[in-house]
Every structure is written in C-alpha cells, then in structure tokens.
PDB file of C-alpha atoms in Angstrom:
ATOM      1  CA  UNK A 392      -4.651 -22.736   0.426  1.00 84.00           C
ATOM      2  CA  UNK A 393      -2.599 -19.845  -0.929  1.00 89.00           C
ATOM      3  CA  UNK A 394      -2.318 -17.036   1.607  1.00 96.00           C
ATOM      4  CA  UNK A 395      -1.520 -13.336   1.514  1.00 97.00           C
ATOM      5  CA  UNK A 396       1.933 -14.156   2.845  1.00 97.00           C
ATOM      6  CA  UNK A 397       2.507 -16.532  -0.077  1.00 96.00           C
ATOM      7  CA  UNK A 398       1.865 -13.878  -2.707  1.00 96.00           C
ATOM      8  CA  UNK A 399       3.110 -10.692  -1.004  1.00 96.00           C
ATOM      9  CA  UNK A 400       6.351  -8.919  -1.697  1.00 91.00           C
ATOM     10  CA  UNK A 401       8.245  -9.382   1.589  1.00 91.00           C
ATOM     11  CA  UNK A 402      10.293  -6.754   3.342  1.00 84.00           C
ATOM     12  CA  UNK A 403       7.976  -3.771   3.069  1.00 89.00           C
ATOM     13  CA  UNK A 404       9.124  -0.786   5.073  1.00 92.00           C
ATOM     14  CA  UNK A 405       7.168   1.823   7.031  1.00 93.00           C
ATOM     15  CA  UNK A 406       7.730   5.527   6.798  1.00 96.00           C
ATOM     16  CA  UNK A 407       6.859   7.479   9.957  1.00 96.00           C
ATOM     17  CA  UNK A 408       3.989   9.936   9.530  1.00 96.00           C
ATOM     18  CA  UNK A 409       6.211  12.849  10.636  1.00 97.00           C
ATOM     19  CA  UNK A 410       8.634  12.302   7.713  1.00 97.00           C
ATOM     20  CA  UNK A 411       8.370  14.677   4.772  1.00 98.00           C
ATOM     21  CA  UNK A 412       7.296  13.751   1.259  1.00 98.00           C
ATOM     22  CA  UNK A 413      10.753  14.399  -0.170  1.00 97.00           C
ATOM     23  CA  UNK A 414      12.092  11.762   2.230  1.00 98.00           C
ATOM     24  CA  UNK A 415       9.286   9.396   1.187  1.00 98.00           C
ATOM     25  CA  UNK A 416      10.227   9.899  -2.470  1.00 97.00           C
ATOM     26  CA  UNK A 417      13.879   9.147  -1.685  1.00 97.00           C
ATOM     27  CA  UNK A 418      12.915   5.986   0.192  1.00 96.00           C
ATOM     28  CA  UNK A 419      10.644   4.879  -2.655  1.00 95.00           C
ATOM     29  CA  UNK A 420      13.557   5.380  -5.055  1.00 96.00           C
ATOM     30  CA  UNK A 421      15.960   3.443  -2.830  1.00 95.00           C
ATOM     31  CA  UNK A 422      13.495   0.565  -2.348  1.00 92.00           C
ATOM     32  CA  UNK A 423      12.267   0.675  -5.964  1.00 91.00           C
ATOM     33  CA  UNK A 424       8.611   0.888  -4.900  1.00 91.00           C
ATOM     34  CA  UNK A 425       5.723   3.211  -5.695  1.00 91.00           C
ATOM     35  CA  UNK A 426       4.060   3.230  -2.277  1.00 92.00           C
ATOM     36  CA  UNK A 427       4.957   3.168   1.401  1.00 95.00           C
ATOM     37  CA  UNK A 428       2.808   2.330   4.413  1.00 95.00           C
ATOM     38  CA  UNK A 429       2.711   5.259   6.826  1.00 96.00           C
ATOM     39  CA  UNK A 430       3.040   4.475  10.533  1.00 93.00           C
ATOM     40  CA  UNK A 431       2.311   6.373  13.713  1.00 91.00           C
ATOM     41  CA  UNK A 432       4.707   6.464  16.659  1.00 90.00           C
ATOM     42  CA  UNK A 433       3.500   2.998  17.758  1.00 88.00           C
ATOM     43  CA  UNK A 434       4.147   1.505  14.292  1.00 85.00           C
ATOM     44  CA  UNK A 435       0.424   1.251  13.617  1.00 88.00           C
ATOM     45  CA  UNK A 436      -0.738   1.726  10.063  1.00 92.00           C
ATOM     46  CA  UNK A 437      -2.250   5.158   9.550  1.00 92.00           C
ATOM     47  CA  UNK A 438      -2.210   5.249   5.752  1.00 92.00           C
ATOM     48  CA  UNK A 439      -0.286   4.688   2.549  1.00 94.00           C
ATOM     49  CA  UNK A 440       1.582   7.312   0.561  1.00 94.00           C
ATOM     50  CA  UNK A 441       2.114   6.776  -3.158  1.00 93.00           C
ATOM     51  CA  UNK A 442       4.376   8.379  -5.722  1.00 95.00           C
ATOM     52  CA  UNK A 443       1.209   9.642  -7.396  1.00 93.00           C
ATOM     53  CA  UNK A 444       0.093  11.323  -4.143  1.00 94.00           C
ATOM     54  CA  UNK A 445       3.400  13.181  -3.984  1.00 96.00           C
ATOM     55  CA  UNK A 446       3.171  14.391  -7.576  1.00 96.00           C
ATOM     56  CA  UNK A 447      -0.556  15.128  -7.899  1.00 96.00           C
ATOM     57  CA  UNK A 448      -1.524  16.211  -4.397  1.00 95.00           C
ATOM     58  CA  UNK A 449       1.681  18.014  -3.437  1.00 96.00           C
ATOM     59  CA  UNK A 450       3.977  19.121  -6.263  1.00 96.00           C
ATOM     60  CA  UNK A 451       1.258  19.816  -8.850  1.00 96.00           C
ATOM     61  CA  UNK A 452      -0.636  21.850  -6.248  1.00 96.00           C
ATOM     62  CA  UNK A 453       2.413  24.079  -5.678  1.00 97.00           C
ATOM     63  CA  UNK A 454       3.368  22.670  -2.273  1.00 97.00           C
ATOM     64  CA  UNK A 455       6.944  21.966  -1.198  1.00 97.00           C
ATOM     65  CA  UNK A 456       7.490  18.210  -0.586  1.00 97.00           C
ATOM     66  CA  UNK A 457      10.210  19.119   1.915  1.00 97.00           C
ATOM     67  CA  UNK A 458       7.575  20.816   4.080  1.00 97.00           C
ATOM     68  CA  UNK A 459       4.594  18.452   3.798  1.00 97.00           C
ATOM     69  CA  UNK A 460       4.540  15.330   5.973  1.00 97.00           C
ATOM     70  CA  UNK A 461       3.353  11.882   5.025  1.00 97.00           C
ATOM     71  CA  UNK A 462       0.756  12.087   7.786  1.00 95.00           C
ATOM     72  CA  UNK A 463      -0.712  15.226   6.233  1.00 94.00           C
ATOM     73  CA  UNK A 464      -1.157  13.385   2.929  1.00 92.00           C
ATOM     74  CA  UNK A 465      -2.817  10.197   4.148  1.00 90.00           C
ATOM     75  CA  UNK A 466      -6.574   9.981   3.770  1.00 81.00           C
ATOM     76  CA  UNK A 467      -9.357   7.713   4.891  1.00 81.00           C
ATOM     77  CA  UNK A 468      -9.247   4.438   6.764  1.00 85.00           C
ATOM     78  CA  UNK A 469      -6.109   2.429   6.047  1.00 89.00           C
ATOM     79  CA  UNK A 470      -6.771  -1.029   4.629  1.00 94.00           C
ATOM     80  CA  UNK A 471      -4.616  -4.074   5.367  1.00 96.00           C
ATOM     81  CA  UNK A 472      -4.807  -7.865   5.342  1.00 97.00           C
ATOM     82  CA  UNK A 473      -3.645 -10.520   7.775  1.00 97.00           C
ATOM     83  CA  UNK A 474      -0.787 -12.670   6.470  1.00 97.00           C
ATOM     84  CA  UNK A 475      -2.866 -15.829   6.920  1.00 97.00           C
ATOM     85  CA  UNK A 476      -5.808 -14.598   4.834  1.00 97.00           C
ATOM     86  CA  UNK A 477      -6.525 -16.532   1.661  1.00 95.00           C
ATOM     87  CA  UNK A 478      -6.286 -15.039  -1.815  1.00 94.00           C
ATOM     88  CA  UNK A 479     -10.046 -14.584  -2.098  1.00 94.00           C
ATOM     89  CA  UNK A 480     -10.001 -12.395   1.027  1.00 96.00           C
ATOM     90  CA  UNK A 481      -7.174 -10.350  -0.516  1.00 96.00           C
ATOM     91  CA  UNK A 482      -9.204  -9.868  -3.699  1.00 94.00           C
ATOM     92  CA  UNK A 483     -12.351  -8.989  -1.761  1.00 95.00           C
ATOM     93  CA  UNK A 484     -10.481  -6.316   0.218  1.00 95.00           C
ATOM     94  CA  UNK A 485      -8.711  -4.808  -2.785  1.00 95.00           C
ATOM     95  CA  UNK A 486     -11.719  -4.934  -5.101  1.00 93.00           C
ATOM     96  CA  UNK A 487     -14.180  -3.764  -2.460  1.00 92.00           C
ATOM     97  CA  UNK A 488     -12.146  -0.643  -1.754  1.00 92.00           C
ATOM     98  CA  UNK A 489     -10.702  -0.241  -5.263  1.00 91.00           C
ATOM     99  CA  UNK A 490      -7.122  -0.264  -4.018  1.00 91.00           C
ATOM    100  CA  UNK A 491      -3.999  -1.394  -5.849  1.00 91.00           C
ATOM    101  CA  UNK A 492      -1.647  -2.010  -2.939  1.00 93.00           C
ATOM    102  CA  UNK A 493      -2.369  -3.779   0.320  1.00 96.00           C
ATOM    103  CA  UNK A 494      -0.098  -3.997   3.386  1.00 96.00           C
ATOM    104  CA  UNK A 495       0.230  -7.470   4.920  1.00 97.00           C
ATOM    105  CA  UNK A 496       0.303  -7.640   8.719  1.00 95.00           C
ATOM    106  CA  UNK A 497       1.364 -10.573  10.902  1.00 95.00           C
ATOM    107  CA  UNK A 498       1.345 -10.407  14.694  1.00 92.00           C
ATOM    108  CA  UNK A 499       0.702  -6.637  14.483  1.00 88.00           C
ATOM    109  CA  UNK A 500       3.859  -6.127  12.384  1.00 90.00           C
ATOM    110  CA  UNK A 501       4.211  -5.175   8.733  1.00 93.00           C
ATOM    111  CA  UNK A 502       5.664  -8.158   6.847  1.00 95.00           C
ATOM    112  CA  UNK A 503       4.995  -7.233   3.225  1.00 95.00           C
ATOM    113  CA  UNK A 504       2.853  -5.600   0.570  1.00 96.00           C
ATOM    114  CA  UNK A 505       0.658  -7.025  -2.134  1.00 96.00           C
ATOM    115  CA  UNK A 506       0.599  -5.076  -5.387  1.00 93.00           C
ATOM    116  CA  UNK A 507      -1.034  -5.610  -8.742  1.00 91.00           C
ATOM    117  CA  UNK A 508       2.228  -7.137  -9.983  1.00 91.00           C
ATOM    118  CA  UNK A 509       2.101  -9.722  -7.177  1.00 93.00           C
ATOM    119  CA  UNK A 510      -1.473 -10.599  -8.112  1.00 93.00           C
ATOM    120  CA  UNK A 511      -0.548 -10.930 -11.784  1.00 91.00           C
ATOM    121  CA  UNK A 512       2.018 -13.582 -10.848  1.00 93.00           C
ATOM    122  CA  UNK A 513      -0.406 -15.658  -8.775  1.00 91.00           C
ATOM    123  CA  UNK A 514      -3.909 -15.271 -10.199  1.00 89.00           C
ATOM    124  CA  UNK A 515      -5.510 -17.098 -13.076  1.00 88.00           C
ATOM    125  CA  UNK A 516      -6.286 -15.048 -16.162  1.00 91.00           C
ATOM    126  CA  UNK A 517      -9.971 -15.024 -15.207  1.00 92.00           C
ATOM    127  CA  UNK A 518      -9.256 -13.861 -11.636  1.00 89.00           C
ATOM    128  CA  UNK A 519      -6.995 -11.115 -12.969  1.00 89.00           C
ATOM    129  CA  UNK A 520      -9.628 -10.006 -15.475  1.00 91.00           C
ATOM    130  CA  UNK A 521     -12.253  -9.774 -12.711  1.00 91.00           C
ATOM    131  CA  UNK A 522      -9.854  -7.922 -10.413  1.00 90.00           C
ATOM    132  CA  UNK A 523      -9.105  -5.312 -13.082  1.00 90.00           C
ATOM    133  CA  UNK A 524     -12.767  -4.890 -13.954  1.00 90.00           C
ATOM    134  CA  UNK A 525     -13.648  -4.351 -10.283  1.00 89.00           C
ATOM    135  CA  UNK A 526     -10.750  -2.093  -9.304  1.00 89.00           C
ATOM    136  CA  UNK A 527     -10.704   0.083 -12.402  1.00 87.00           C
ATOM    137  CA  UNK A 528     -14.471   0.370 -12.790  1.00 77.00           C
ATOM    138  CA  UNK A 529     -15.639   3.921 -12.314  1.00 60.00           C
TER     139      UNK A 529
END
C-alpha cells in the first residue's frame, strides 16, 4: 500500500499565524514553495497561506503585506491527512474539498506536504485525469 508519507514532499515548514505576509512570501521564496501551513502557538494547523492568497487577497486589494498576518488570511477548516493514510484517502480528501495542497501529519507533527506535482509523479494517468476533473470542476 502506498501511503501519504510515500508520496509527500518531506520537510514542510510551518509559519506562525502571527507572522506577516511579507515574511511568508520570503519564506516561500527561500523554500521554493507556493504554500505554507499556518500554525498556532501550539504548532497546530490553523490554515494554509498560498502565494495566490498574498497577491489576490492582500496586494491586489491594496493592503500592505508587511501589516497583514498569516492568521488574518487563513479561512475555513484546515484540511490535513495522516502520514499512514493510503493514496485513495489522499485523493478523497483533496477532491472532496477541491484543494491542491495537503499537509501530512504524523504523531501530531507536520512531516510534509502533498501537492499536485507529487500526485503527478505517483498516480496513474487515469487517476490523475479523475483528480483534475474533480478538483477543477466548477
């Protein structure tokens, strides 16, 4: 059985919810990623901030990314998957919530992220086709 841990990109890093969006953008640049899990003071997942969030929901709206925190930008219930979950559970979670990135948690700690690129490396063409149809459907 292939698990979430088998297909994830290891070494994902939190950004605290009190950090500003300009700091998030710098960290994304340094890590070469487009999204960061946002953590509360107890390192519990409270959301995900994406490069698109910073541009569309902050900069394009005339807000200063040096004054807006990651916590202010997160919305909804954060989704995640246990490291031991199988690939079908990963797909069900991502497709069911139409999300493109999924934090992987093991023993209450962030151990990685699964992105569309990770799925593309591990899914069959048919699985990938179904994933895209389900996530990008309007």
